[in-house]
Amino acid sequence: MTSATANIVDTIEVRQMSATIGAMISGVDLGAELSDATVAVLRQALLDWKVIFFRDQDITTEQHLAFGRRFGELEVHPFAPGKPGYPEVLAISHDADGPGYENLWHSDVTWRLQPSLGSVLRNVESPDVGGDTLFADMYAAYDGLPQRVRDRVDGLVARHDFAGFRRGLQRRGATDEEIAEFNATYPNPEHPVIRTHPETGRKAIYVNAGFTQEIIGIDPEESRELLDLLYRQAAFPEYQVRFRWENNSVAFWDNRSCQHYAVSDYWPNVRKAERVTIIGDTPYFDDSKTPTEPTEYPFRGAILRHGRD
Ligand code: SIN
């Protein structure tokens, strides 16, 4: 490492924001050309904290795209509106005529065969009050499950679908032929219910209320019960961090290890954000992989006091 690079890395501060999830990063200008050493620090912070936040990033769309590309290839979302002229930038805009609908726990684009590694969201216009986003640690949620539930769900596989987007397309007048073409282009993937993170080796709950339809190969009633139980884990505050946006705040989250929920409490006010989404790999479950992080958390006893075994 050159001394110039070392100096750059030395100025980065990573401040923990809750027990296991969320860190505020300072000392990085996302609009600058980042050194490999800085990108490595941010990547490690993302792996450790699942979502990292930045304030006061008055960056251009090109700089936003360039930052995302340091972590992988970016996708073009086939259903959600993009920013005109920038197909890889999702325009997440809500106002009196279009209330927010991202208020359900999910990991981005799990209806893809290769879902997302991570998403980088920049807030462009924040309401004075409300519009926070919550993030939940899916490693901690998995670790907090009773052993008998972990034993049951390890190795199971679930089907995912873009059902909400399909309904939106139908509402906007898409024909049966158009829907059939989307169905053929984006066939339902089957992903592990518990995913082994490809970089940390840790196990995370990888079903979500947004896109998962059913667990394959088990009784439908048990599938519903297990999915309900797994979805409920994201709702425990002990696994969460809540982020209050300001204009030019940026959140970069790891879709492989956390889920998020955008609180839709600001209607009829305006909230505008822009997101780039980094393509990930094919999810897998590998029980033999040795995790690189500890799996014990101080709040686990508190979870157990909610009456579960
Ligand atoms: C999303 O679900 O990606 C949007 C999150 C947000 O708007 O805070």
PDB file of C-alpha atoms and ligand atoms in Angstrom:
ATOM      1  CA  MET A   1       0.000   0.000   0.000  1.00  0.00           C
ATOM      2  CA  THR A   2       1.442   3.416  -0.908  1.00  0.00           C
ATOM      3  CA  SER A   3       1.468   6.066   1.792  1.00  0.00           C
ATOM      4  CA  ALA A   4      -1.075   8.121  -0.186  1.00  0.00           C
ATOM      5  CA  THR A   5      -3.458   5.141  -0.237  1.00  0.00           C
ATOM      6  CA  ALA A   6      -2.824   4.463   3.430  1.00  0.00           C
ATOM      7  CA  ASN A   7      -3.735   8.061   4.234  1.00  0.00           C
ATOM      8  CA  ILE A   8      -6.984   7.768   2.326  1.00  0.00           C
ATOM      9  CA  VAL A   9      -7.913   4.584   4.151  1.00  0.00           C
ATOM     10  CA  ASP A  10      -6.898   6.066   7.508  1.00  0.00           C
ATOM     11  CA  THR A  11      -9.508   8.815   7.212  1.00  0.00           C
ATOM     12  CA  ILE A  12     -12.439   6.437   6.828  1.00  0.00           C
ATOM     13  CA  GLU A  13     -14.549   6.044   9.949  1.00  0.00           C
ATOM     14  CA  VAL A  14     -16.953   3.112  10.341  1.00  0.00           C
ATOM     15  CA  ARG A  15     -19.385   3.769  13.198  1.00  0.00           C
ATOM     16  CA  GLN A  16     -21.608   0.926  14.430  1.00  0.00           C
ATOM     17  CA  MET A  17     -25.311   1.880  14.614  1.00  0.00           C
ATOM     18  CA  SER A  18     -27.008  -1.082  16.294  1.00  0.00           C
ATOM     19  CA  ALA A  19     -26.134  -4.453  17.822  1.00  0.00           C
ATOM     20  CA  THR A  20     -25.319  -6.238  14.577  1.00  0.00           C
ATOM     21  CA  ILE A  21     -26.510  -4.211  11.593  1.00  0.00           C
ATOM     22  CA  GLY A  22     -25.756  -0.811  10.129  1.00  0.00           C
ATOM     23  CA  ALA A  23     -22.686   1.398  10.142  1.00  0.00           C
ATOM     24  CA  MET A  24     -22.280   5.059   9.312  1.00  0.00           C
ATOM     25  CA  ILE A  25     -19.271   5.719   7.109  1.00  0.00           C
ATOM     26  CA  SER A  26     -17.529   9.064   7.102  1.00  0.00           C
ATOM     27  CA  GLY A  27     -14.430  10.300   5.345  1.00  0.00           C
ATOM     28  CA  VAL A  28     -15.403   9.022   1.883  1.00  0.00           C
ATOM     29  CA  ASP A  29     -16.544  11.137  -1.055  1.00  0.00           C
ATOM     30  CA  LEU A  30     -18.538   8.798  -3.281  1.00  0.00           C
ATOM     31  CA  GLY A  31     -18.159  11.238  -6.160  1.00  0.00           C
ATOM     32  CA  ALA A  32     -14.376  10.821  -6.177  1.00  0.00           C
ATOM     33  CA  GLU A  33     -12.427   8.135  -7.969  1.00  0.00           C
ATOM     34  CA  LEU A  34     -11.951   5.697  -5.113  1.00  0.00           C
ATOM     35  CA  SER A  35      -8.718   3.785  -4.602  1.00  0.00           C
ATOM     36  CA  ASP A  36      -8.837  -0.009  -4.527  1.00  0.00           C
ATOM     37  CA  ALA A  37      -7.913   0.186  -0.824  1.00  0.00           C
ATOM     38  CA  THR A  38     -10.920   2.399  -0.067  1.00  0.00           C
ATOM     39  CA  VAL A  39     -13.234   0.085  -2.003  1.00  0.00           C
ATOM     40  CA  ALA A  40     -11.814  -2.863  -0.010  1.00  0.00           C
ATOM     41  CA  VAL A  41     -12.552  -1.072   3.285  1.00  0.00           C
ATOM     42  CA  LEU A  42     -16.121  -0.325   2.171  1.00  0.00           C
ATOM     43  CA  ARG A  43     -16.631  -3.887   0.973  1.00  0.00           C
ATOM     44  CA  GLN A  44     -15.462  -5.251   4.332  1.00  0.00           C
ATOM     45  CA  ALA A  45     -17.707  -2.781   6.172  1.00  0.00           C
ATOM     46  CA  LEU A  46     -20.630  -3.966   4.039  1.00  0.00           C
ATOM     47  CA  LEU A  47     -19.873  -7.600   4.881  1.00  0.00           C
ATOM     48  CA  ASP A  48     -19.559  -6.809   8.593  1.00  0.00           C
ATOM     49  CA  TRP A  49     -22.565  -4.480   8.947  1.00  0.00           C
ATOM     50  CA  LYS A  50     -24.885  -5.593   6.081  1.00  0.00           C
ATOM     51  CA  VAL A  51     -25.839  -1.972   5.340  1.00  0.00           C
ATOM     52  CA  ILE A  52     -23.582   1.069   5.316  1.00  0.00           C
ATOM     53  CA  PHE A  53     -24.712   4.680   5.244  1.00  0.00           C
ATOM     54  CA  PHE A  54     -23.163   7.910   3.996  1.00  0.00           C
ATOM     55  CA  ARG A  55     -24.309  11.517   4.491  1.00  0.00           C
ATOM     56  CA  ASP A  56     -23.932  14.588   2.262  1.00  0.00           C
ATOM     57  CA  GLN A  57     -23.154  12.831  -1.005  1.00  0.00           C
ATOM     58  CA  ASP A  58     -24.175  15.441  -3.570  1.00  0.00           C
ATOM     59  CA  ILE A  59     -23.084  13.256  -6.469  1.00  0.00           C
ATOM     60  CA  THR A  60     -24.123  13.108 -10.119  1.00  0.00           C
ATOM     61  CA  THR A  61     -25.953  10.164 -11.635  1.00  0.00           C
ATOM     62  CA  GLU A  62     -22.745   9.189 -13.455  1.00  0.00           C
ATOM     63  CA  GLN A  63     -20.862   9.169 -10.137  1.00  0.00           C
ATOM     64  CA  HIS A  64     -23.610   7.071  -8.547  1.00  0.00           C
ATOM     65  CA  LEU A  65     -23.321   4.560 -11.400  1.00  0.00           C
ATOM     66  CA  ALA A  66     -19.513   4.576 -11.215  1.00  0.00           C
ATOM     67  CA  PHE A  67     -19.613   3.871  -7.467  1.00  0.00           C
ATOM     68  CA  GLY A  68     -22.000   0.934  -7.927  1.00  0.00           C
ATOM     69  CA  ARG A  69     -19.831  -0.516 -10.711  1.00  0.00           C
ATOM     70  CA  ARG A  70     -16.853  -0.746  -8.339  1.00  0.00           C
ATOM     71  CA  PHE A  71     -18.743  -3.629  -6.704  1.00  0.00           C
ATOM     72  CA  GLY A  72     -20.046  -5.431  -9.790  1.00  0.00           C
ATOM     73  CA  GLU A  73     -22.171  -5.241 -12.905  1.00  0.00           C
ATOM     74  CA  LEU A  74     -25.419  -3.254 -12.641  1.00  0.00           C
ATOM     75  CA  GLU A  75     -28.822  -4.563 -13.684  1.00  0.00           C
ATOM     76  CA  VAL A  76     -31.598  -2.925 -15.677  1.00  0.00           C
ATOM     77  CA  HIS A  77     -34.894  -3.477 -13.889  1.00  0.00           C
ATOM     78  CA  PRO A  78     -37.484  -4.695 -16.420  1.00  0.00           C
ATOM     79  CA  PHE A  79     -40.591  -3.561 -14.517  1.00  0.00           C
ATOM     80  CA  ALA A  80     -39.921  -0.553 -12.280  1.00  0.00           C
ATOM     81  CA  PRO A  81     -39.490   2.940 -13.750  1.00  0.00           C
ATOM     82  CA  GLY A  82     -35.951   4.011 -14.606  1.00  0.00           C
ATOM     83  CA  LYS A  83     -34.469   7.488 -14.646  1.00  0.00           C
ATOM     84  CA  PRO A  84     -34.838   8.865 -18.216  1.00  0.00           C
ATOM     85  CA  GLY A  85     -31.567   8.353 -20.086  1.00  0.00           C
ATOM     86  CA  TYR A  86     -30.133   6.064 -17.388  1.00  0.00           C
ATOM     87  CA  PRO A  87     -31.606   2.568 -17.729  1.00  0.00           C
ATOM     88  CA  GLU A  88     -29.584   1.211 -14.778  1.00  0.00           C
ATOM     89  CA  VAL A  89     -30.966   3.826 -12.369  1.00  0.00           C
ATOM     90  CA  LEU A  90     -34.301   3.067 -10.696  1.00  0.00           C
ATOM     91  CA  ALA A  91     -36.337   6.199 -10.018  1.00  0.00           C
ATOM     92  CA  ILE A  92     -38.195   5.571  -6.760  1.00  0.00           C
ATOM     93  CA  SER A  93     -40.518   8.560  -6.650  1.00  0.00           C
ATOM     94  CA  HIS A  94     -43.633   8.993  -4.569  1.00  0.00           C
ATOM     95  CA  ASP A  95     -46.097  11.824  -4.032  1.00  0.00           C
ATOM     96  CA  ALA A  96     -49.804  12.514  -3.475  1.00  0.00           C
ATOM     97  CA  ASP A  97     -50.732  10.650  -6.682  1.00  0.00           C
ATOM     98  CA  GLY A  98     -48.389   7.717  -6.163  1.00  0.00           C
ATOM     99  CA  PRO A  99     -47.961   6.596  -2.550  1.00  0.00           C
ATOM    100  CA  GLY A 100     -44.976   4.460  -1.572  1.00  0.00           C
ATOM    101  CA  TYR A 101     -45.393   0.716  -1.962  1.00  0.00           C
ATOM    102  CA  GLU A 102     -41.958  -0.577  -0.886  1.00  0.00           C
ATOM    103  CA  ASN A 103     -43.326  -1.038   2.638  1.00  0.00           C
ATOM    104  CA  LEU A 104     -42.902  -4.772   2.938  1.00  0.00           C
ATOM    105  CA  TRP A 105     -39.860  -6.742   4.020  1.00  0.00           C
ATOM    106  CA  HIS A 106     -37.838  -7.913   1.065  1.00  0.00           C
ATOM    107  CA  SER A 107     -34.474  -8.479  -0.495  1.00  0.00           C
ATOM    108  CA  ASP A 108     -34.177  -6.963  -3.969  1.00  0.00           C
ATOM    109  CA  VAL A 109     -35.081  -8.921  -7.105  1.00  0.00           C
ATOM    110  CA  THR A 110     -35.094 -12.420  -5.609  1.00  0.00           C
ATOM    111  CA  TRP A 111     -37.404 -13.292  -8.526  1.00  0.00           C
ATOM    112  CA  ARG A 112     -34.275 -13.353 -10.684  1.00  0.00           C
ATOM    113  CA  LEU A 113     -32.201 -16.487 -11.260  1.00  0.00           C
ATOM    114  CA  GLN A 114     -29.208 -14.417 -10.149  1.00  0.00           C
ATOM    115  CA  PRO A 115     -30.566 -11.928  -7.636  1.00  0.00           C
ATOM    116  CA  SER A 116     -28.766  -8.863  -6.376  1.00  0.00           C
ATOM    117  CA  LEU A 117     -25.500  -8.632  -4.459  1.00  0.00           C
ATOM    118  CA  GLY A 118     -26.404  -5.199  -3.192  1.00  0.00           C
ATOM    119  CA  SER A 119     -28.216  -1.944  -3.865  1.00  0.00           C
ATOM    120  CA  VAL A 120     -27.000   1.640  -3.577  1.00  0.00           C
ATOM    121  CA  LEU A 121     -29.809   4.112  -2.912  1.00  0.00           C
ATOM    122  CA  ARG A 122     -29.363   7.886  -2.868  1.00  0.00           C
ATOM    123  CA  ASN A 123     -32.107  10.066  -1.457  1.00  0.00           C
ATOM    124  CA  VAL A 124     -32.794  13.033  -3.689  1.00  0.00           C
ATOM    125  CA  GLU A 125     -35.776  14.607  -1.921  1.00  0.00           C
ATOM    126  CA  SER A 126     -36.749  13.605   1.601  1.00  0.00           C
ATOM    127  CA  PRO A 127     -40.039  14.482   3.293  1.00  0.00           C
ATOM    128  CA  ASP A 128     -39.663  16.634   6.424  1.00  0.00           C
ATOM    129  CA  VAL A 129     -41.088  13.808   8.492  1.00  0.00           C
ATOM    130  CA  GLY A 130     -41.234  10.069   7.764  1.00  0.00           C
ATOM    131  CA  GLY A 131     -39.978   7.969   4.869  1.00  0.00           C
ATOM    132  CA  ASP A 132     -37.332   6.154   6.930  1.00  0.00           C
ATOM    133  CA  THR A 133     -36.035   2.771   5.793  1.00  0.00           C
ATOM    134  CA  LEU A 134     -35.590  -0.197   8.133  1.00  0.00           C
ATOM    135  CA  PHE A 135     -33.032  -2.937   7.548  1.00  0.00           C
ATOM    136  CA  ALA A 136     -33.044  -6.345   9.252  1.00  0.00           C
ATOM    137  CA  ASP A 137     -30.056  -8.655   9.748  1.00  0.00           C
ATOM    138  CA  MET A 138     -30.964 -12.022   8.260  1.00  0.00           C
ATOM    139  CA  TYR A 139     -27.905 -13.769   9.784  1.00  0.00           C
ATOM    140  CA  ALA A 140     -29.014 -12.721  13.264  1.00  0.00           C
ATOM    141  CA  ALA A 141     -32.600 -13.676  12.428  1.00  0.00           C
ATOM    142  CA  TYR A 142     -31.401 -17.145  11.413  1.00  0.00           C
ATOM    143  CA  ASP A 143     -29.126 -17.522  14.447  1.00  0.00           C
ATOM    144  CA  GLY A 144     -32.026 -16.540  16.726  1.00  0.00           C
ATOM    145  CA  LEU A 145     -34.302 -19.345  15.469  1.00  0.00           C
ATOM    146  CA  PRO A 146     -34.838 -22.351  17.711  1.00  0.00           C
ATOM    147  CA  GLN A 147     -32.484 -25.209  16.764  1.00  0.00           C
ATOM    148  CA  ARG A 148     -35.382 -27.466  15.675  1.00  0.00           C
ATOM    149  CA  VAL A 149     -36.563 -24.790  13.201  1.00  0.00           C
ATOM    150  CA  ARG A 150     -33.040 -24.302  11.842  1.00  0.00           C
ATOM    151  CA  ASP A 151     -32.745 -28.059  11.384  1.00  0.00           C
ATOM    152  CA  ARG A 152     -36.085 -28.105   9.508  1.00  0.00           C
ATOM    153  CA  VAL A 153     -35.393 -25.193   7.139  1.00  0.00           C
ATOM    154  CA  ASP A 154     -31.711 -25.838   6.353  1.00  0.00           C
ATOM    155  CA  GLY A 155     -31.518 -27.244   2.832  1.00  0.00           C
ATOM    156  CA  LEU A 156     -35.126 -26.451   1.824  1.00  0.00           C
ATOM    157  CA  VAL A 157     -35.796 -24.584  -1.412  1.00  0.00           C
ATOM    158  CA  ALA A 158     -38.444 -21.942  -2.194  1.00  0.00           C
ATOM    159  CA  ARG A 159     -40.011 -20.559  -5.360  1.00  0.00           C
ATOM    160  CA  HIS A 160     -39.914 -16.809  -6.011  1.00  0.00           C
ATOM    161  CA  ASP A 161     -41.989 -14.734  -8.423  1.00  0.00           C
ATOM    162  CA  PHE A 162     -42.438 -11.101  -9.545  1.00  0.00           C
ATOM    163  CA  ALA A 163     -46.167 -11.330  -8.727  1.00  0.00           C
ATOM    164  CA  GLY A 164     -46.543  -7.732  -7.462  1.00  0.00           C
ATOM    165  CA  PHE A 165     -44.925  -6.325 -10.601  1.00  0.00           C
ATOM    166  CA  ARG A 166     -47.094  -8.600 -12.791  1.00  0.00           C
ATOM    167  CA  ARG A 167     -50.235  -7.231 -11.124  1.00  0.00           C
ATOM    168  CA  GLY A 168     -48.933  -3.691 -11.764  1.00  0.00           C
ATOM    169  CA  LEU A 169     -48.345  -4.516 -15.447  1.00  0.00           C
ATOM    170  CA  GLN A 170     -51.859  -5.940 -15.725  1.00  0.00           C
ATOM    171  CA  ARG A 171     -53.350  -2.850 -14.056  1.00  0.00           C
ATOM    172  CA  ARG A 172     -51.529  -0.699 -16.605  1.00  0.00           C
ATOM    173  CA  GLY A 173     -53.096  -2.707 -19.449  1.00  0.00           C
ATOM    174  CA  ALA A 174     -50.429  -5.290 -20.387  1.00  0.00           C
ATOM    175  CA  THR A 175     -51.884  -7.921 -22.718  1.00  0.00           C
ATOM    176  CA  ASP A 176     -51.850 -11.661 -22.000  1.00  0.00           C
ATOM    177  CA  GLU A 177     -49.185 -12.057 -24.715  1.00  0.00           C
ATOM    178  CA  GLU A 178     -46.965  -9.443 -23.065  1.00  0.00           C
ATOM    179  CA  ILE A 179     -47.368 -11.070 -19.660  1.00  0.00           C
ATOM    180  CA  ALA A 180     -46.564 -14.487 -21.188  1.00  0.00           C
ATOM    181  CA  GLU A 181     -43.369 -13.017 -22.645  1.00  0.00           C
ATOM    182  CA  PHE A 182     -42.334 -11.616 -19.257  1.00  0.00           C
ATOM    183  CA  ASN A 183     -43.081 -14.985 -17.659  1.00  0.00           C
ATOM    184  CA  ALA A 184     -40.849 -16.702 -20.219  1.00  0.00           C
ATOM    185  CA  THR A 185     -38.032 -14.152 -19.825  1.00  0.00           C
ATOM    186  CA  TYR A 186     -38.150 -14.232 -16.012  1.00  0.00           C
ATOM    187  CA  PRO A 187     -39.086 -17.794 -15.061  1.00  0.00           C
ATOM    188  CA  ASN A 188     -39.651 -18.445 -11.356  1.00  0.00           C
ATOM    189  CA  PRO A 189     -36.324 -19.269  -9.695  1.00  0.00           C
ATOM    190  CA  GLU A 190     -35.948 -21.721  -6.830  1.00  0.00           C
ATOM    191  CA  HIS A 191     -33.595 -20.392  -4.165  1.00  0.00           C
ATOM    192  CA  PRO A 192     -32.453 -21.928  -0.884  1.00  0.00           C
ATOM    193  CA  VAL A 193     -34.648 -20.941   2.074  1.00  0.00           C
ATOM    194  CA  ILE A 194     -31.428 -20.500   4.043  1.00  0.00           C
ATOM    195  CA  ARG A 195     -28.620 -19.073   1.994  1.00  0.00           C
ATOM    196  CA  THR A 196     -24.896 -19.423   2.626  1.00  0.00           C
ATOM    197  CA  HIS A 197     -23.316 -16.026   2.033  1.00  0.00           C
ATOM    198  CA  PRO A 198     -20.700 -16.498  -0.706  1.00  0.00           C
ATOM    199  CA  GLU A 199     -18.193 -14.156   0.993  1.00  0.00           C
ATOM    200  CA  THR A 200     -18.705 -14.668   4.740  1.00  0.00           C
ATOM    201  CA  GLY A 201     -19.897 -18.285   4.710  1.00  0.00           C
ATOM    202  CA  ARG A 202     -22.627 -17.341   7.193  1.00  0.00           C
ATOM    203  CA  LYS A 203     -26.201 -18.608   6.954  1.00  0.00           C
ATOM    204  CA  ALA A 204     -29.025 -16.120   6.340  1.00  0.00           C
ATOM    205  CA  ILE A 205     -32.784 -16.408   5.956  1.00  0.00           C
ATOM    206  CA  TYR A 206     -33.391 -15.931   2.233  1.00  0.00           C
ATOM    207  CA  VAL A 207     -37.181 -15.981   1.894  1.00  0.00           C
ATOM    208  CA  ASN A 208     -39.083 -12.712   1.896  1.00  0.00           C
ATOM    209  CA  ALA A 209     -42.635 -11.441   2.018  1.00  0.00           C
ATOM    210  CA  GLY A 210     -42.174  -9.518  -1.234  1.00  0.00           C
ATOM    211  CA  PHE A 211     -41.357 -12.302  -3.651  1.00  0.00           C
ATOM    212  CA  THR A 212     -41.317 -15.790  -2.109  1.00  0.00           C
ATOM    213  CA  GLN A 213     -44.331 -17.931  -3.046  1.00  0.00           C
ATOM    214  CA  GLU A 214     -43.889 -21.352  -1.462  1.00  0.00           C
ATOM    215  CA  ILE A 215     -41.401 -23.837  -0.129  1.00  0.00           C
ATOM    216  CA  ILE A 216     -41.045 -26.634  -2.657  1.00  0.00           C
ATOM    217  CA  GLY A 217     -41.606 -30.302  -1.904  1.00  0.00           C
ATOM    218  CA  ILE A 218     -43.357 -30.023   1.456  1.00  0.00           C
ATOM    219  CA  ASP A 219     -46.996 -29.894   2.512  1.00  0.00           C
ATOM    220  CA  PRO A 220     -48.509 -26.486   1.461  1.00  0.00           C
ATOM    221  CA  GLU A 221     -49.793 -25.881   4.998  1.00  0.00           C
ATOM    222  CA  GLU A 222     -46.334 -26.428   6.483  1.00  0.00           C
ATOM    223  CA  SER A 223     -44.849 -24.206   3.756  1.00  0.00           C
ATOM    224  CA  ARG A 224     -47.223 -21.385   4.782  1.00  0.00           C
ATOM    225  CA  GLU A 225     -46.431 -21.857   8.482  1.00  0.00           C
ATOM    226  CA  LEU A 226     -42.676 -21.927   7.965  1.00  0.00           C
ATOM    227  CA  LEU A 227     -42.739 -18.919   5.639  1.00  0.00           C
ATOM    228  CA  ASP A 228     -44.871 -16.941   8.120  1.00  0.00           C
ATOM    229  CA  LEU A 229     -42.430 -17.790  10.892  1.00  0.00           C
ATOM    230  CA  LEU A 230     -39.393 -16.845   8.799  1.00  0.00           C
ATOM    231  CA  TYR A 231     -40.991 -13.605   7.556  1.00  0.00           C
ATOM    232  CA  ARG A 232     -41.812 -12.598  11.141  1.00  0.00           C
ATOM    233  CA  GLN A 233     -38.116 -12.661  12.076  1.00  0.00           C
ATOM    234  CA  ALA A 234     -37.433  -9.464  10.115  1.00  0.00           C
ATOM    235  CA  ALA A 235     -39.923  -7.624  12.336  1.00  0.00           C
ATOM    236  CA  PHE A 236     -37.913  -8.042  15.580  1.00  0.00           C
ATOM    237  CA  PRO A 237     -36.387  -4.664  16.459  1.00  0.00           C
ATOM    238  CA  GLU A 238     -33.396  -6.498  17.953  1.00  0.00           C
ATOM    239  CA  TYR A 239     -32.322  -7.437  14.409  1.00  0.00           C
ATOM    240  CA  GLN A 240     -32.917  -4.007  12.898  1.00  0.00           C
ATOM    241  CA  VAL A 241     -31.457  -0.620  12.207  1.00  0.00           C
ATOM    242  CA  ARG A 242     -33.668   2.303  11.166  1.00  0.00           C
ATOM    243  CA  PHE A 243     -32.303   5.019   8.918  1.00  0.00           C
ATOM    244  CA  ARG A 244     -33.566   8.597   8.819  1.00  0.00           C
ATOM    245  CA  TRP A 245     -32.872  10.007   5.377  1.00  0.00           C
ATOM    246  CA  GLU A 246     -31.644  13.474   4.514  1.00  0.00           C
ATOM    247  CA  ASN A 247     -31.228  14.759   0.972  1.00  0.00           C
ATOM    248  CA  ASN A 248     -28.021  13.215  -0.459  1.00  0.00           C
ATOM    249  CA  SER A 249     -27.853  10.427   2.090  1.00  0.00           C
ATOM    250  CA  VAL A 250     -26.779   7.108   0.575  1.00  0.00           C
ATOM    251  CA  ALA A 251     -27.457   3.581   1.810  1.00  0.00           C
ATOM    252  CA  PHE A 252     -25.576   0.591   0.389  1.00  0.00           C
ATOM    253  CA  TRP A 253     -27.071  -2.700   1.515  1.00  0.00           C
ATOM    254  CA  ASP A 254     -26.118  -6.335   1.014  1.00  0.00           C
ATOM    255  CA  ASN A 255     -29.184  -8.120  -0.377  1.00  0.00           C
ATOM    256  CA  ARG A 256     -27.622 -11.475   0.525  1.00  0.00           C
ATOM    257  CA  SER A 257     -27.574 -10.808   4.273  1.00  0.00           C
ATOM    258  CA  CYS A 258     -30.324  -8.279   5.021  1.00  0.00           C
ATOM    259  CA  GLN A 259     -33.856  -7.292   4.108  1.00  0.00           C
ATOM    260  CA  HIS A 260     -35.337  -3.802   4.032  1.00  0.00           C
ATOM    261  CA  TYR A 261     -38.680  -2.043   4.474  1.00  0.00           C
ATOM    262  CA  ALA A 262     -39.330   1.528   3.286  1.00  0.00           C
ATOM    263  CA  VAL A 263     -41.809   3.100   5.689  1.00  0.00           C
ATOM    264  CA  SER A 264     -44.672   4.638   3.706  1.00  0.00           C
ATOM    265  CA  ASP A 265     -45.845   7.181   6.278  1.00  0.00           C
ATOM    266  CA  TYR A 266     -45.191  10.444   4.435  1.00  0.00           C
ATOM    267  CA  TRP A 267     -48.146  10.598   2.024  1.00  0.00           C
ATOM    268  CA  PRO A 268     -49.140  13.023   0.488  1.00  0.00           C
ATOM    269  CA  ASN A 269     -45.615  14.440   0.699  1.00  0.00           C
ATOM    270  CA  VAL A 270     -42.883  13.829  -1.828  1.00  0.00           C
ATOM    271  CA  ARG A 271     -40.045  11.332  -1.425  1.00  0.00           C
ATOM    272  CA  LYS A 272     -37.605  10.764  -4.280  1.00  0.00           C
ATOM    273  CA  ALA A 273     -34.692   8.374  -4.383  1.00  0.00           C
ATOM    274  CA  GLU A 274     -32.511   6.738  -7.015  1.00  0.00           C
ATOM    275  CA  ARG A 275     -31.141   3.218  -6.831  1.00  0.00           C
ATOM    276  CA  VAL A 276     -28.554   1.207  -8.685  1.00  0.00           C
ATOM    277  CA  THR A 277     -28.632  -2.547  -8.192  1.00  0.00           C
ATOM    278  CA  ILE A 278     -25.524  -4.736  -8.367  1.00  0.00           C
ATOM    279  CA  ILE A 279     -25.987  -8.189  -9.889  1.00  0.00           C
ATOM    280  CA  GLY A 280     -25.065 -11.086  -7.604  1.00  0.00           C
ATOM    281  CA  ASP A 281     -24.452 -14.793  -8.013  1.00  0.00           C
ATOM    282  CA  THR A 282     -26.699 -17.848  -7.907  1.00  0.00           C
ATOM    283  CA  PRO A 283     -27.720 -18.434  -4.255  1.00  0.00           C
ATOM    284  CA  TYR A 284     -26.721 -21.749  -2.664  1.00  0.00           C
ATOM    285  CA  PHE A 285     -26.800 -23.553   0.683  1.00  0.00           C
ATOM    286  CA  ASP A 286     -23.568 -25.132   1.896  1.00  0.00           C
ATOM    287  CA  ASP A 287     -23.667 -26.388   5.449  1.00  0.00           C
ATOM    288  CA  SER A 288     -19.982 -27.289   5.425  1.00  0.00           C
ATOM    289  CA  LYS A 289     -18.663 -23.759   4.854  1.00  0.00           C
ATOM    290  CA  THR A 290     -16.902 -22.248   7.868  1.00  0.00           C
ATOM    291  CA  PRO A 291     -18.287 -18.821   8.680  1.00  0.00           C
ATOM    292  CA  THR A 292     -15.820 -15.951   8.936  1.00  0.00           C
ATOM    293  CA  GLU A 293     -17.754 -14.056  11.632  1.00  0.00           C
ATOM    294  CA  PRO A 294     -18.932 -15.001  15.120  1.00  0.00           C
ATOM    295  CA  THR A 295     -22.549 -16.066  15.367  1.00  0.00           C
ATOM    296  CA  GLU A 296     -23.316 -15.246  19.011  1.00  0.00           C
ATOM    297  CA  TYR A 297     -25.058 -11.980  19.841  1.00  0.00           C
ATOM    298  CA  PRO A 298     -25.657 -10.269  23.159  1.00  0.00           C
ATOM    299  CA  PHE A 299     -29.386  -9.883  22.526  1.00  0.00           C
ATOM    300  CA  ARG A 300     -30.080 -13.519  21.770  1.00  0.00           C
ATOM    301  CA  GLY A 301     -31.326 -14.106  25.329  1.00  0.00           C
ATOM    302  CA  ALA A 302     -33.799 -11.256  24.902  1.00  0.00           C
ATOM    303  CA  ILE A 303     -35.197 -12.935  21.810  1.00  0.00           C
ATOM    304  CA  LEU A 304     -35.663 -16.153  23.713  1.00  0.00           C
ATOM    305  CA  ARG A 305     -37.761 -14.298  26.304  1.00  0.00           C
ATOM    306  CA  HIS A 306     -40.425 -13.779  23.632  1.00  0.00           C
ATOM    307  CA  GLY A 307     -41.626 -17.239  24.608  1.00  0.00           C
ATOM    308  CA  ARG A 308     -39.965 -19.399  22.020  1.00  0.00           C
ATOM    309  CA  ASP A 309     -37.839 -22.402  22.851  1.00  0.00           C
TER     310      ASP A 309
HETATM  311  C1  SIN B   1     -36.352  -0.373  -2.124  1.00  0.00           C
HETATM  312  O1  SIN B   1     -37.167  -1.196  -1.727  1.00  0.00           O
HETATM  313  O2  SIN B   1     -35.359  -0.685  -2.759  1.00  0.00           O
HETATM  314  C2  SIN B   1     -36.589   1.080  -1.790  1.00  0.00           C
HETATM  315  C3  SIN B   1     -36.035   1.432  -0.454  1.00  0.00           C
HETATM  316  C4  SIN B   1     -36.309   2.858  -0.097  1.00  0.00           C
HETATM  317  O3  SIN B   1     -36.903   3.568  -0.908  1.00  0.00           O
HETATM  318  O4  SIN B   1     -35.914   3.267   0.980  1.00  0.00           O
END
